[in-house]
Amino acid sequence: DADVTQTPRNRITKTGKRIMLECSQTKGHDRMYWYRQDPGLGLRLIYYSFDVKDINKGEISDGYSVSRQAQAKFSLSLESAIPNQTALYFCATSESRGFEQYFGPGTRLTVT
Amino acid sequence: QKEVEQNSGPLSVPEGAIASLNCTYSDRGSQSFFWYRQYSGKSPELIMSIYSNGDKEDGRFTAQLNKASQYVSLLIRDSQPSDSATYLCAVTRGAGSYQLTFGKGTKLSVIP
């Protein structure tokens, strides 16, 4: 089945460390997104990419960076993790002419 | 700030009843509307999309859209305990946008 995968699924890291979350998809979709979800705050868009050469900031990009290595791979980096980046992180994909977004299983990140 | 508002719940309904979930949005330019189901600790799963005023039915689910009132709803007929989850409303950010704004979700509990 065409799918969206995320690695790692769980990560505990310390303040100040650099970490990378990875997303891969076999759906053949051009568009990829990174969200974080916090209790009481809902899903918020961090970055999105419409193709390999097109990367855009979302509403909460500060403290994050991304890399689109290929059509199927989109990575999120925290350059220097801080405790308020503790959250559930989701990758999502969509077709180039579609509005529906399909989510990966998520990465639970804890920054101590 | 464009917003999507949902009653956080919890909404409790008996098994076999109709569950009614509501969502209002502030951006009059929004054109595409979605309902996602999210089980605790899992990723959002797309269950309905609606693009034009009126009703759209898919099995036990009916989405209703009223653009004039900026209102979207989801009806779940013959509710089952397996429907117990948080339901997220999402709308596109203005005309032609592929970005989604999510509501914070309504938690539904179906009581056997």
Coordinates of N, CA and C in Angstrom, one line a residue, chain B residues 25-33 67 91-95:
Chain B
Y25 N -15.9 28.7 10.6 CA -14.6 29.2 10.1 C -14.7 30.7 9.8
S26 N -13.6 31.4 9.9 CA -13.7 32.8 9.8 C -13.3 33.3 8.4
D27 N -12.6 32.5 7.6 CA -12.1 33.0 6.3 C -13.1 32.8 5.2
R28 N -13.7 33.8 4.7 CA -14.8 33.7 3.7 C -14.2 33.1 2.4
G29 N -12.9 33.2 2.2 CA -12.3 32.7 1.0 C -12.0 31.2 1.0
S30 N -12.2 30.6 2.1 CA -12.0 29.1 2.2 C -12.9 28.4 1.2
Q31 N -12.4 27.4 0.5 CA -13.2 26.7 -0.5 C -13.3 25.2 -0.3
S32 N -12.4 24.7 0.5 CA -12.4 23.2 0.6 C -12.4 22.9 2.1
F33 N -13.1 21.8 2.5 CA -13.4 21.6 3.9 C -13.3 20.1 4.1
K67 N -21.7 27.8 3.2 CA -20.7 28.8 3.0 C -21.2 30.2 3.5
V91 N -10.0 23.5 7.1 CA -10.4 24.3 5.9 C -9.2 24.9 5.2
T92 N -9.3 25.1 3.9 CA -8.2 25.7 3.2 C -8.2 27.2 3.5
R93 N -6.9 27.7 3.5 CA -6.7 29.1 3.9 C -6.9 30.0 2.7
G94 N -8.1 30.4 2.4 CA -8.4 31.4 1.4 C -8.4 30.8 0.0
A95 N -8.9 31.6 -0.9 CA -9.1 31.2 -2.3 C -7.7 30.7 -2.9

